[in-house]
Amino acid sequence: MNEKEFDDVLARLTGEYKAGLPQRLGEMTVLWGRLSKDRTDAEASRKLHFHFHYFSGSGGSFGLPELSDEATKAEIALSAAVRADRTLTDEECRVIATQLDVVRRIVDGG
Amino acid sequence: MLDRPRVLYVEDEPDIQTIARLALETIGRFSVEMCSSGEAALVAAQSAVQTGGTFDLVLLDVMMPGIDGPTTLQRLRQVPGFEHVPVVFMTAKVQPDEIRRWHALGAVDVFEKPFDPMSLAARVGEVLGRSRQMGAA
């Protein structure tokens, strides 16, 4: 594979990655809706944590470093509650809501 | 012609698997086997050893469904013939205390995610070279 072919494949993979983001974001929005109604919903916390973790660990590899940076803030906010299997605090909920909006703007603009 | 170094990459996200494989095989000329879980990695390690081979390096995601990276490393070390295969953790968040803990478990390095696909192969090559030097010493 020459350099141009490599770049072409990388561009295609990046396009596929970005195309998949809205669906994942939709799932995150549903999970956040569940948590907004019931902070004790441990399954929603755990799944939302995995989604933010995915953005955090992948965005920069696909040309979206800001997606990684912003998702990491929400991942950190969720981590302590998920690990301790406890209810989210008011401050953690505020961070998650804020970062979900920031991530949505990045995905919409990406 | 020398065989390509064999890399076992353990990562649950298909997107990351794909871009890592592209980088490692195309830029680094490594032979890459992907596993989507720690459980699958243990099977791959046992299978490699049983067929008379092994891997030159393992790249191991820390946070995965099922058994996580650190637990996978502990169990890999119990596979006969896999006790000294160098393992690098891949993780999105790197805290100093976590790095110390993972080194104590036997990881030779920690790569932060997201990785740069253009430099991943070079970093893997550096770790491989370092590990071979230590093994030869």
Coordinates of N, CA, C and O in Angstrom, one line a residue, chain A residues 31-41 45 48 52 73-74 76-79 81 86-101:
Chain A
L31 N -30.0 7.5 27.3 CA -29.5 7.1 28.6 C -29.5 8.2 29.6 O -29.8 8.1 30.8
W32 N -29.1 9.4 29.1 CA -29.1 10.6 30.0 C -30.6 10.9 30.4 O -30.8 11.4 31.5
G33 N -31.5 10.7 29.5 CA -32.9 10.9 29.8 C -33.4 10.0 31.0 O -34.1 10.5 31.9
R34 N -32.9 8.8 30.9 CA -33.2 7.8 32.0 C -32.6 8.3 33.3 O -33.3 8.3 34.4
L35 N -31.3 8.7 33.2 CA -30.7 9.2 34.5 C -31.3 10.4 35.0 O -31.3 10.6 36.3
S36 N -31.7 11.3 34.2 CA -32.3 12.5 34.6 C -33.6 12.3 35.4 O -34.0 13.0 36.3
K37 N -34.3 11.2 35.1 CA -35.5 10.8 35.8 C -35.2 10.0 37.0 O -35.9 10.0 38.0
D38 N -34.1 9.2 36.9 CA -33.8 8.3 38.1 C -32.3 8.2 38.2 O -31.7 7.4 37.5
R39 N -31.7 8.9 39.1 CA -30.2 8.9 39.3 C -29.7 7.5 39.8 O -28.5 7.3 39.8
T40 N -30.6 6.7 40.3 CA -30.2 5.4 40.8 C -30.1 4.3 39.7 O -29.8 3.2 40.0
D41 N -30.4 4.7 38.5 CA -30.4 3.8 37.3 C -28.9 3.4 37.0 O -28.3 4.0 36.2
S45 N -26.1 4.5 34.0 CA -24.8 5.2 34.3 C -23.7 4.4 33.7 O -22.7 5.0 33.1
L48 N -23.7 4.8 29.8 CA -23.3 6.1 29.4 C -21.8 6.3 29.6 O -21.1 7.0 28.8
F52 N -19.1 7.5 26.7 CA -18.1 8.6 26.9 C -16.7 8.1 26.8 O -15.8 8.8 26.2
K73 N -14.0 14.6 30.2 CA -14.6 15.3 31.4 C -15.8 14.6 31.9 O -16.0 14.5 33.1
A74 N -16.7 14.2 31.0 CA -17.9 13.5 31.4 C -17.6 12.1 31.9 O -18.2 11.6 32.9
I76 N -14.9 11.2 33.4 CA -14.4 11.3 34.8 C -15.5 11.5 35.8 O -15.5 11.0 36.9
A77 N -16.5 12.4 35.4 CA -17.6 12.7 36.3 C -18.4 11.4 36.6 O -18.9 11.2 37.7
L78 N -18.5 10.5 35.6 CA -19.2 9.3 35.8 C -18.4 8.2 36.5 O -19.0 7.3 37.2
S79 N -17.1 8.2 36.3 CA -16.3 7.1 36.8 C -16.4 6.8 38.3 O -16.6 5.6 38.6
A81 N -18.8 7.4 40.4 CA -20.1 6.8 40.8 C -20.3 5.4 40.3 O -20.8 4.5 41.0
R86 N -22.6 4.0 43.2 CA -23.4 4.9 44.0 C -24.2 5.9 43.0 O -23.9 5.9 41.8
T87 N -25.1 6.7 43.6 CA -25.9 7.6 42.9 C -25.1 8.8 42.5 O -24.2 9.3 43.3
L88 N -25.3 9.4 41.3 CA -24.6 10.6 40.9 C -24.9 11.8 41.8 O -26.1 12.0 42.2
T89 N -23.9 12.6 42.0 CA -24.2 13.8 42.7 C -24.7 14.9 41.8 O -24.7 14.8 40.6
D90 N -25.2 16.0 42.4 CA -25.7 17.2 41.7 C -24.6 17.7 40.7 O -24.8 18.0 39.6
E91 N -23.4 17.8 41.3 CA -22.3 18.4 40.5 C -21.9 17.4 39.3 O -21.6 17.9 38.2
E92 N -21.9 16.1 39.6 CA -21.6 15.2 38.5 C -22.7 15.3 37.4 O -22.3 15.3 36.2
C93 N -23.9 15.4 37.8 CA -25.0 15.5 36.8 C -24.8 16.8 36.0 O -25.1 16.8 34.8
R94 N -24.4 17.9 36.7 CA -24.2 19.1 35.9 C -23.1 19.0 34.9 O -23.3 19.4 33.7
V95 N -22.0 18.4 35.3 CA -20.9 18.2 34.3 C -21.4 17.3 33.2 O -21.1 17.6 32.0
I96 N -22.1 16.2 33.5 CA -22.5 15.3 32.4 C -23.4 16.0 31.4 O -23.2 15.9 30.2
A97 N -24.4 16.7 31.9 CA -25.3 17.5 31.1 C -24.6 18.5 30.2 O -24.9 18.6 29.0
T98 N -23.7 19.2 30.8 CA -22.9 20.2 30.0 C -22.1 19.5 28.9 O -22.1 20.0 27.8
Q99 N -21.4 18.5 29.3 CA -20.5 17.8 28.4 C -21.2 17.1 27.3 O -20.8 17.0 26.1
L100 N -22.4 16.6 27.6 CA -23.2 16.0 26.5 C -23.6 17.0 25.5 O -23.6 16.7 24.3
D101 N -23.9 18.2 25.9 CA -24.2 19.3 25.0 C -23.0 19.7 24.1 O -23.1 19.9 22.9

